[in-house]
Tab-separated table of C-alpha atoms in Angstrom:
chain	number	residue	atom	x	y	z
A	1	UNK	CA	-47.249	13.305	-11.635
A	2	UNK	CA	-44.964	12.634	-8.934
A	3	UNK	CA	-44.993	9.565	-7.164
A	4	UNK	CA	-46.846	9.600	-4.164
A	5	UNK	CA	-45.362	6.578	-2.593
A	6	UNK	CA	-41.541	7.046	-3.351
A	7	UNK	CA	-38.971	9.944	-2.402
A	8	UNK	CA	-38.672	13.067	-4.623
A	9	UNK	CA	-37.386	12.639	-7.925
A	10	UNK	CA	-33.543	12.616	-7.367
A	11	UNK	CA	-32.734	14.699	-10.510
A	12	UNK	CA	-35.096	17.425	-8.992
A	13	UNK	CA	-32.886	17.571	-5.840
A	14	UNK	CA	-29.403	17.223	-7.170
A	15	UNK	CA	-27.525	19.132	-5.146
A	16	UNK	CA	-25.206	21.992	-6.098
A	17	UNK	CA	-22.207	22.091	-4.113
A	18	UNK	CA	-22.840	23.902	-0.822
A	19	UNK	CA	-20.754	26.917	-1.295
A	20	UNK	CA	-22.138	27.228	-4.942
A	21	UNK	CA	-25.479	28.285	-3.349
A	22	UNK	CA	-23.207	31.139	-1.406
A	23	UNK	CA	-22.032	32.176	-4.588
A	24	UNK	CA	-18.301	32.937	-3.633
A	25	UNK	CA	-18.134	31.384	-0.347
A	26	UNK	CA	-15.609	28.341	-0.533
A	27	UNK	CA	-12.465	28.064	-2.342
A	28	UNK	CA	-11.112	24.396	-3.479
A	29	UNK	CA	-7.040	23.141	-3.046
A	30	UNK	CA	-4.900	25.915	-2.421
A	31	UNK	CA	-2.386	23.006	-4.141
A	32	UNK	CA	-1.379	22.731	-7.595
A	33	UNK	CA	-0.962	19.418	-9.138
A	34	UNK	CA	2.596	19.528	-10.835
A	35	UNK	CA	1.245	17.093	-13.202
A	36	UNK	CA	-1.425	19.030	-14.371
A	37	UNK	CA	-0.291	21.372	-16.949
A	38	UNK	CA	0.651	24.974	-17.082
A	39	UNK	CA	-1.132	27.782	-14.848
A	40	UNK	CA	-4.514	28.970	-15.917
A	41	UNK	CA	-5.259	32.104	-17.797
A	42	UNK	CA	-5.243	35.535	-15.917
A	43	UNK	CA	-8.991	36.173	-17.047
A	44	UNK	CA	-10.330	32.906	-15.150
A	45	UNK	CA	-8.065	33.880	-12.119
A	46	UNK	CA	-9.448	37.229	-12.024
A	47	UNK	CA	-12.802	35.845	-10.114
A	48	UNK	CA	-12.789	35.102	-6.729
A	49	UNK	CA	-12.187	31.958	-5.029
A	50	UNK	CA	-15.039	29.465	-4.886
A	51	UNK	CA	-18.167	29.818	-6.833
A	52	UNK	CA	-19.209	32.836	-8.735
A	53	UNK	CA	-22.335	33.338	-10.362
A	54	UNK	CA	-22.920	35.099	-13.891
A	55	UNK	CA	-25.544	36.529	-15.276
A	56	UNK	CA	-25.707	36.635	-18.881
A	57	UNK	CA	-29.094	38.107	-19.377
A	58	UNK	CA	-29.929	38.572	-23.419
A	59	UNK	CA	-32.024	36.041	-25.237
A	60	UNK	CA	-31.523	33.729	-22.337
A	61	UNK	CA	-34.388	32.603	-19.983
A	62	UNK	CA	-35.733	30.080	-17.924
A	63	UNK	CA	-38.915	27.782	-19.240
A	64	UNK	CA	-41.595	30.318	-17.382
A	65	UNK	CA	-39.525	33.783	-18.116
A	66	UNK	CA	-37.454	33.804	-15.285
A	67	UNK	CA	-33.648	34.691	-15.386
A	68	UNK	CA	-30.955	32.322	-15.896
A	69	UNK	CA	-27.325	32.401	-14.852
A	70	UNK	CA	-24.816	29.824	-14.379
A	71	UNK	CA	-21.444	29.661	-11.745
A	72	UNK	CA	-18.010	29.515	-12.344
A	73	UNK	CA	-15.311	28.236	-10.271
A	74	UNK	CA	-11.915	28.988	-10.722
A	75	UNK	CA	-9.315	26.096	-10.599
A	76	UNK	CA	-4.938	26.243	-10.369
A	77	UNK	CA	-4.448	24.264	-13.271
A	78	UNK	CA	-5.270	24.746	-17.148
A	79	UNK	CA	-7.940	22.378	-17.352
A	80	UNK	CA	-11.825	22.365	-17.534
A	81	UNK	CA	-15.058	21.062	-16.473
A	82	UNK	CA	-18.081	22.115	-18.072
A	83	UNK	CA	-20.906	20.360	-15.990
A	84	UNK	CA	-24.831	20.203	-17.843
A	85	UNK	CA	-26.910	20.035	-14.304
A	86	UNK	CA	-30.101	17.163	-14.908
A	87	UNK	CA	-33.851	17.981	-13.664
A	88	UNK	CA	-36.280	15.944	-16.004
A	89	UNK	CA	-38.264	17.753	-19.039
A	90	UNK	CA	-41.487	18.082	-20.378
A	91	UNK	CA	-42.905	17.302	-23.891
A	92	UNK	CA	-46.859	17.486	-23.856
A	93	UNK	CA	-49.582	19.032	-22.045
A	94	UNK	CA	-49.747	16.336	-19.443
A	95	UNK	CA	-45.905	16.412	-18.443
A	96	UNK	CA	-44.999	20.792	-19.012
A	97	UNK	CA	-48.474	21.715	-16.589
A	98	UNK	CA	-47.975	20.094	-13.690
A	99	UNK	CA	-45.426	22.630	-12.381
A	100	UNK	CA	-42.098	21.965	-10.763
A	101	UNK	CA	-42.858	17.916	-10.765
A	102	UNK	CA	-41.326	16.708	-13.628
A	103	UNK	CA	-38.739	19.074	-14.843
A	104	UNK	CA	-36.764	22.077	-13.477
A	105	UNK	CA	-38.249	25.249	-13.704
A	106	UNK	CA	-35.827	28.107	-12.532
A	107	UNK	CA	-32.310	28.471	-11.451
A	108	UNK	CA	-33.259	27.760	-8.041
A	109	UNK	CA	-31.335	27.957	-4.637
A	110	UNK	CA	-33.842	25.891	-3.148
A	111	UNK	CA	-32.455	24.735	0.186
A	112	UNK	CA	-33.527	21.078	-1.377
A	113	UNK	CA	-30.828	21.311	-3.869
A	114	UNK	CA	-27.620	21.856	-0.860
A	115	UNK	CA	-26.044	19.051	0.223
A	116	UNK	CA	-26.055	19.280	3.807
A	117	UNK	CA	-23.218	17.494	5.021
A	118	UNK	CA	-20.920	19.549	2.826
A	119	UNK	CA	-19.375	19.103	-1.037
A	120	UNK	CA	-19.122	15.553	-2.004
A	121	UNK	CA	-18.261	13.827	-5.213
A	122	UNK	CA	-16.479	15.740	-7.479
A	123	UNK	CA	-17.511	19.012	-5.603
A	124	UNK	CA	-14.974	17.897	-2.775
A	125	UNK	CA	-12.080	19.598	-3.762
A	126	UNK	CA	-9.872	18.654	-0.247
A	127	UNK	CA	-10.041	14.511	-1.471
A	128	UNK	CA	-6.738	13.828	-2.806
A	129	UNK	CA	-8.972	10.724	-5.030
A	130	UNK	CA	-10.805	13.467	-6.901
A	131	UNK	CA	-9.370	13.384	-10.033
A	132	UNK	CA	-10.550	17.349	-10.952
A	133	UNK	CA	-10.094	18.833	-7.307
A	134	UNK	CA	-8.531	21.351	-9.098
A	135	UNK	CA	-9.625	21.969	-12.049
A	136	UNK	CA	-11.762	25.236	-13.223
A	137	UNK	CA	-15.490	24.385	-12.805
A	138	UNK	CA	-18.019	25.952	-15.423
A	139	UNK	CA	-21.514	24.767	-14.283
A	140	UNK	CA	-24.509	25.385	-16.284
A	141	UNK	CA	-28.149	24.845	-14.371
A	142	UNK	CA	-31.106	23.731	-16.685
A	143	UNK	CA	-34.556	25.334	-16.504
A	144	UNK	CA	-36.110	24.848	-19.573
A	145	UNK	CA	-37.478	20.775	-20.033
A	146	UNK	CA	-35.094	20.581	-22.927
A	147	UNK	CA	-32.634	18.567	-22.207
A	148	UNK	CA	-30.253	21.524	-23.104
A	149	UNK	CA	-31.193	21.597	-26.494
A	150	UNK	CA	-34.114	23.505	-27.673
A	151	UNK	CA	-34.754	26.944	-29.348
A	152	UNK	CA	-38.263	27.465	-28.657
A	153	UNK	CA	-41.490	28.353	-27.424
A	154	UNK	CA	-44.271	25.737	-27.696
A	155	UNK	CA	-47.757	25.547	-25.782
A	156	UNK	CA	-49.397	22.643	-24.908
A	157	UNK	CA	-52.328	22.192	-23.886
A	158	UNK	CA	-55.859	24.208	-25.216
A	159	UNK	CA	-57.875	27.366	-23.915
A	160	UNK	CA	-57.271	28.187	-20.037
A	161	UNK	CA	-55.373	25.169	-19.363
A	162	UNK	CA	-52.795	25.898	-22.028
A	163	UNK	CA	-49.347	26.465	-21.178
A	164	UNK	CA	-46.484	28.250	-22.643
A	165	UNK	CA	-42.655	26.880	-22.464
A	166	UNK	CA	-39.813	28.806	-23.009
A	167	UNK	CA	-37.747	25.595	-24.404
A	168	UNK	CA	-34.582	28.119	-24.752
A	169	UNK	CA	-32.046	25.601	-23.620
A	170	UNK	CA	-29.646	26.202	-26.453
A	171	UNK	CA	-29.696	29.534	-25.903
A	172	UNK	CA	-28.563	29.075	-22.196
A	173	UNK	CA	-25.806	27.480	-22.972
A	174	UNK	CA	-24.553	29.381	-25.865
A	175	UNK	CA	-24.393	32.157	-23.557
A	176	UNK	CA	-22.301	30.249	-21.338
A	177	UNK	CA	-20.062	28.749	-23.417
A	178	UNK	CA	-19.173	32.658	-25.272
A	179	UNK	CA	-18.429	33.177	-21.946
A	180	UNK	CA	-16.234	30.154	-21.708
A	181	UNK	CA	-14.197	30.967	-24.747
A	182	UNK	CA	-13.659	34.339	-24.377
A	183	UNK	CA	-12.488	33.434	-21.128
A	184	UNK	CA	-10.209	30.113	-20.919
A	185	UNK	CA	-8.599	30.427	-24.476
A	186	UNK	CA	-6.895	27.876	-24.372
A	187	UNK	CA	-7.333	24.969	-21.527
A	188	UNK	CA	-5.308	22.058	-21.897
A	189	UNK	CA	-7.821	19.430	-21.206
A	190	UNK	CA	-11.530	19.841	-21.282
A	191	UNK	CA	-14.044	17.241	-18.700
A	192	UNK	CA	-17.706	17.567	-20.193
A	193	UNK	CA	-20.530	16.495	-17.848
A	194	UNK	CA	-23.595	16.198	-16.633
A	195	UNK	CA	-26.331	14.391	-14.732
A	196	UNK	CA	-29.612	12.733	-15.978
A	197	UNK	CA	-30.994	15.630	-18.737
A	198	UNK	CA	-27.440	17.208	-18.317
A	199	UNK	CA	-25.775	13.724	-19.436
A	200	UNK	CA	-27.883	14.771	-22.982
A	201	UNK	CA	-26.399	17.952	-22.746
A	202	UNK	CA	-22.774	16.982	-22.262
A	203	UNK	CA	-22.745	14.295	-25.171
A	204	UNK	CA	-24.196	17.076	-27.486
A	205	UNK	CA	-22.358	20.082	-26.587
A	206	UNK	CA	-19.128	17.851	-26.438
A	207	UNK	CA	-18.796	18.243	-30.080
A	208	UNK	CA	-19.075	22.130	-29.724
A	209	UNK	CA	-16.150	22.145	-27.587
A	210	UNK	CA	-13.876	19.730	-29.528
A	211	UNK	CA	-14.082	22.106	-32.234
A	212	UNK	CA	-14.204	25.272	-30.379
A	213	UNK	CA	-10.662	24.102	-28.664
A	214	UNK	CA	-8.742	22.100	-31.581
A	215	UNK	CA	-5.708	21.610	-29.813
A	216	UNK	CA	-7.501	20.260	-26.254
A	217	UNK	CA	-7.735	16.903	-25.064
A	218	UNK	CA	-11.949	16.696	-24.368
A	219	UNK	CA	-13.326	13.810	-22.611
A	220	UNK	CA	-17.390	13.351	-22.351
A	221	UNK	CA	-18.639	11.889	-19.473
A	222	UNK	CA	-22.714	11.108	-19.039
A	223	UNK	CA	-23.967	10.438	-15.988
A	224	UNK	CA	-27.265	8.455	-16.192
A	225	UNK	CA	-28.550	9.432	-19.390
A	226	UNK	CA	-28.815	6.054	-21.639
A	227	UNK	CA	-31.539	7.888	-23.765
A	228	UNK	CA	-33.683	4.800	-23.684
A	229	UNK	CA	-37.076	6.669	-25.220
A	230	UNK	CA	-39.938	4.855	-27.167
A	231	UNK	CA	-40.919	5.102	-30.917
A	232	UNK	CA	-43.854	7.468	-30.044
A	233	UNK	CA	-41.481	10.085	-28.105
A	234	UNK	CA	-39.158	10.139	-30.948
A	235	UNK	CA	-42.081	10.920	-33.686
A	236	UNK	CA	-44.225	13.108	-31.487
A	237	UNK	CA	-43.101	14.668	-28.492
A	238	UNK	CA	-39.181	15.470	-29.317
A	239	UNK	CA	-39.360	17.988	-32.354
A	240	UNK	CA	-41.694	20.062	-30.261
A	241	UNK	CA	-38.308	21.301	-28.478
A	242	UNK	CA	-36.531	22.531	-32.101
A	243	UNK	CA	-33.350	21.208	-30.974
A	244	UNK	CA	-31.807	21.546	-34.486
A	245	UNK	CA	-29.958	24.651	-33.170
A	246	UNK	CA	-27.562	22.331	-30.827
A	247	UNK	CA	-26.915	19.926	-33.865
A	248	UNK	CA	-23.177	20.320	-34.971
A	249	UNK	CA	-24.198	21.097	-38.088
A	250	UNK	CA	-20.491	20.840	-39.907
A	251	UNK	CA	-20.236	17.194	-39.335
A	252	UNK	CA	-20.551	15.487	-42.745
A	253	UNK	CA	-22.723	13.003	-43.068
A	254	UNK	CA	-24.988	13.856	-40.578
A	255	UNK	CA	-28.680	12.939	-40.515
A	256	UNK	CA	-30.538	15.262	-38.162
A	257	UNK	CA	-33.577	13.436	-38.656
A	258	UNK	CA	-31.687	10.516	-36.485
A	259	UNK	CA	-30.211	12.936	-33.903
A	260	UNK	CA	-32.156	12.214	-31.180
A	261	UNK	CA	-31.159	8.348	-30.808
A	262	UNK	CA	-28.146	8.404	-28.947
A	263	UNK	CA	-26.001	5.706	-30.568
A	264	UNK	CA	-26.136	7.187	-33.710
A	265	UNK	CA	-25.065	10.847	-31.748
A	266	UNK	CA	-22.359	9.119	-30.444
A	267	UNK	CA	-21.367	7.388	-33.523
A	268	UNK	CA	-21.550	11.103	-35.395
A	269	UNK	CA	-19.558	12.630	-32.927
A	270	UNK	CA	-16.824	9.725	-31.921
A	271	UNK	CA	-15.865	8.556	-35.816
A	272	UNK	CA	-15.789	12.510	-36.235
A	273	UNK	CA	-13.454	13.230	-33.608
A	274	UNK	CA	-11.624	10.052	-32.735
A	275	UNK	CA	-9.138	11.509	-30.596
A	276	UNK	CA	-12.005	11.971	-28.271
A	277	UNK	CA	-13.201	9.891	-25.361
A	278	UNK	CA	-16.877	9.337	-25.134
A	279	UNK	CA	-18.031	8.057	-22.300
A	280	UNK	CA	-21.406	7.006	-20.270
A	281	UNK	CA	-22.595	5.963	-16.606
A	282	UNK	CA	-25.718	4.080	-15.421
A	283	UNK	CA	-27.002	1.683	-12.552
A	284	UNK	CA	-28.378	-1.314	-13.766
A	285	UNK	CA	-31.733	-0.187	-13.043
A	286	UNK	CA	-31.512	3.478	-12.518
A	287	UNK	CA	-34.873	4.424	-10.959
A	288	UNK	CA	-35.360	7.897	-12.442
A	289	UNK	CA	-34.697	6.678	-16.097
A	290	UNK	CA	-37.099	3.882	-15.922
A	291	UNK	CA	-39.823	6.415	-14.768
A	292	UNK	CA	-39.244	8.006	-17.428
A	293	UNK	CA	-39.561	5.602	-19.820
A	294	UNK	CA	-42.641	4.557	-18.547
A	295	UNK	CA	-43.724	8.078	-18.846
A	296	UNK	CA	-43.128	7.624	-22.566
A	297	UNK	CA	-45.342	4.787	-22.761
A	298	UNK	CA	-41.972	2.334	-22.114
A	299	UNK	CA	-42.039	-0.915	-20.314
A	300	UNK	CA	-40.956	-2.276	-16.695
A	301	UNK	CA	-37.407	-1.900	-15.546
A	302	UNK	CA	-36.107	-5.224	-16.890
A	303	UNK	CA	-37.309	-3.304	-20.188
A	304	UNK	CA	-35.264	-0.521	-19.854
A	305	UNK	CA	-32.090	-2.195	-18.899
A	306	UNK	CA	-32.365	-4.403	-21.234
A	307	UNK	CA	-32.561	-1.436	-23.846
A	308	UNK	CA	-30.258	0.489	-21.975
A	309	UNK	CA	-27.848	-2.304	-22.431
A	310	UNK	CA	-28.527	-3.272	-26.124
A	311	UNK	CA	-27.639	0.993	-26.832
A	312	UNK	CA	-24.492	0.537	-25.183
A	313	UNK	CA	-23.697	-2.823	-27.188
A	314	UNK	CA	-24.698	-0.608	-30.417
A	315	UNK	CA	-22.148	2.681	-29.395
A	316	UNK	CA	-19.387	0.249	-28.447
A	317	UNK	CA	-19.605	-1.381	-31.676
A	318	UNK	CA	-19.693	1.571	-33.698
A	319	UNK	CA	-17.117	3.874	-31.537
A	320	UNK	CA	-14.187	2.609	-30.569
A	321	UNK	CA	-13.380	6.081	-28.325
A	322	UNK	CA	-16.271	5.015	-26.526
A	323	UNK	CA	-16.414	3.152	-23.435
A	324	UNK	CA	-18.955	2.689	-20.662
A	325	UNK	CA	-19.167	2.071	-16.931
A	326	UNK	CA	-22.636	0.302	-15.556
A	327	UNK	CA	-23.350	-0.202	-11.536
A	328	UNK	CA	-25.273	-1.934	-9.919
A	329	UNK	CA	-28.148	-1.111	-7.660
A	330	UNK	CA	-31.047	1.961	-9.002
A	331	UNK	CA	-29.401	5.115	-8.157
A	332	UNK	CA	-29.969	8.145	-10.298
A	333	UNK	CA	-26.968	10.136	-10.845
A	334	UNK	CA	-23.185	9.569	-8.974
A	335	UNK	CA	-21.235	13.000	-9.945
A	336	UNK	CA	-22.185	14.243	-6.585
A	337	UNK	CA	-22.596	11.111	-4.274
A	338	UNK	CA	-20.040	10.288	-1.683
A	339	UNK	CA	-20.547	6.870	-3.033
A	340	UNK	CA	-18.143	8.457	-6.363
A	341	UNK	CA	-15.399	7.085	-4.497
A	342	UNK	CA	-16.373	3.889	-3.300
A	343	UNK	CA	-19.154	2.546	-6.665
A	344	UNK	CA	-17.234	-0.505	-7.763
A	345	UNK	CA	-18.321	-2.549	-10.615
A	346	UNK	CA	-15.842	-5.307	-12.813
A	347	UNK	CA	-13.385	-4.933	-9.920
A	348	UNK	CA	-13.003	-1.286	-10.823
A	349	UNK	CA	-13.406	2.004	-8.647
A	350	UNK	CA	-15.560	4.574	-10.588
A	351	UNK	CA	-13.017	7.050	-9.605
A	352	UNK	CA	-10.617	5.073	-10.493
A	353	UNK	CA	-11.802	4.428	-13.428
A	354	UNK	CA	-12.490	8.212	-14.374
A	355	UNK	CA	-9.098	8.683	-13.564
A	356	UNK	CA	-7.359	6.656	-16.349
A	357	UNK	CA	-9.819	8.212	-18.976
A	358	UNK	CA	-8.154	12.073	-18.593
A	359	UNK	CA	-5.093	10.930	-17.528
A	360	UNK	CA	-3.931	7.319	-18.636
A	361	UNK	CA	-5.415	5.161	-21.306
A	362	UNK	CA	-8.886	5.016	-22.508
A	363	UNK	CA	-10.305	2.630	-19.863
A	364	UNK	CA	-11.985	-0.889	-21.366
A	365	UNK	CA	-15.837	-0.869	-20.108
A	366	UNK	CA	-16.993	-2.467	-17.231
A	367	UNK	CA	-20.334	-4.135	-15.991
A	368	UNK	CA	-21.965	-5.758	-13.453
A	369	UNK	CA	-23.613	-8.721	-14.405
A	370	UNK	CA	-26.339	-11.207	-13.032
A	371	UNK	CA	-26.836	-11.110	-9.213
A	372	UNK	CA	-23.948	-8.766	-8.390
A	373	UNK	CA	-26.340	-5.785	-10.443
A	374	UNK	CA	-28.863	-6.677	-7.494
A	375	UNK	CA	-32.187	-6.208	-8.421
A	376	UNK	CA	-35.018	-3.726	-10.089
A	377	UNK	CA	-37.313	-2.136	-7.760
């Protein structure tokens, strides 16, 4: 199902930093930031510098069986990013079969997935404009077409053509996050993340770690997940992932059956936690998530944004620790771009922008708006 005529799907090729891949190759700033808190805790500084990779083994497993693991990168100052990485999903027999096309399979180190010309974004830890240069760095790959939320196995699909998915998504990042806890007790400031199926994951395991870490400031940041999906996806395709396992269950009031519509997550989990900051990032007519929705039986891209826009009207009206930053253009995805530190929209820097939401005040959303959000393709 990919498209023939365009590019690979940008969310299959997001690129982990360079010396990730390496595994324990390249160390960030040497430099602590004498604004940024006390030192971090001895069990953190007891890996390596640069990225390390874990392996938690257990329950946890990629959608076909094979292994998972996850990399950790320690920082010189007592605060945390925990980073969901995107790579589609898969709800049916036509979109879980087709392997590799539409969703992540394995915890690859695909040379596809290195940037070539070195860390960029918020990978570049040497830019003194990166706002987490030095931060510790938990990031958590995504193999399983969940959206990092399921707890289970479904097949789709009938007699030799059927196919098995090991939707364990929750799972994977339970493991991680044990790991987490047991090993940054107590960070002062936590920066939850993600790209594309990882912005799902960061919104949803955000509440996790508010209440895992009572006395951290958290901040949720999604990065080109709107969660624009039609009626029929909602009714048919989502339960088959069992995501009920990721729910934060202790929040009062909560309506599972509603869940999966992201202004009402966002609602749950703001007006729950209002010392939060909720957050969300998308282009005007990001590419990736309009393919999406048409694989869901969605519209054009004027459809989409239009939705996309109207869900962001409906979260801003409902949470006020919410705010949201839209670009222009049809990019998929900006953590890792060089263009993190030059995106403008409203007169505003994205990294500027980020900036002010873990260390100033909540930042009032911006938009692009007519001509200046160019247009769809």
């Amino acid at each position: 199902m990919r498209r023939k005529d365009r590019k690979p799907l940008l969310f299959l090729r997001f690129p982990l930093p360079l010396c990730l891949l390496a595994v324990a190759g390249c160390g960030g700033s040497d430099v602590k930031d004498p604004s940024a808190g006390a030192a971090p805790p001895a069990a953190i500084l007891s890996l390596p510098p640069g990225w390390n990779t874990v392996e938690p083994g257990g329950e946890t497993t990629c959608s076909r069986g094979d292994p998972f693991k996850y990399f950790v990168r320690p920082g010189t100052v007592n605060r945390l990013i925990v980073e969901f990485r995107g790579g589609g999903a898969c709800w049916n027999a036509a979109t879980c079969s087709v392997a590799g096309s539409l969703f992540q399979e394995t915890v690859t180190e695909d040379p596809m997935v290195v940037n070539q010309q070195g860390a960029s974004g918020i990978y570049d830890h040497e830019n003194p404009d990166n706002p987490f240069r030095d931060w510790h760095h938990v990031y958590i790959p995504y193999c399983t077409g969940d959206i990092h939320w399921g707890d289970n196995v479904a097949t789709y699909g009938e007699g030799s053509s059927a196919v098995s998915i090991q939707h364990k998504g929750a799972v994977n990042v339970r493991a991680a996050l044990a790991w987490v806890y047991e090993n940054v007790p107590a960070p002062e400031k936590i920066f939850v993340t993600g790209c594309s199926a990882g912005a799902y994951g960061s919104i949803m395991w955000s509440a996790h770690l508010r209440e895992h870490y009572k006395e951290a400031s958290v901040y949720q940041f999604a990065d080109s997940g709107a969660g624009i999906i039609t009626e029929t996806f909602f009714e048919d395709s989502f339960p088959s992932w069992k995501p009920e396992g990721a729910y934060p269950t202790w929040i009062g009031g909560l309506d599972p059956a509603e869940l999966a519509r992201l202004d009402v997550l966002y609602r749950t989990i703001g007006n729950h936690y209002p010392d939060m900051r909720l957050s969300q990032f998308n282009t005007a007519y990001d590419e990736d998530q309009v393919f999406f929705f048409k694989a869901m039986g969605g519209g054009s891209a004027q459809d989409w944004s239009a939705a996309m826009r109207a869900s962001i009207d409906q979260i801003e009206a409902s949470t006020p620790n919410f705010s949201s930053y839209l670009a222009p253009g049809s990019d998929h995805c900006i953590l890792w771009r060089p263009a993190f530190y030059t995106v403008e929209s409203g007169g505003k820097r994205l990294v500027q922008w980020l900036d002010d939401l873990v260390n100033r005040e909540p930042p009032p959303s911006v938009a692009c708006e007519g001509d200046a959000c160019g247009a769809p393709q």
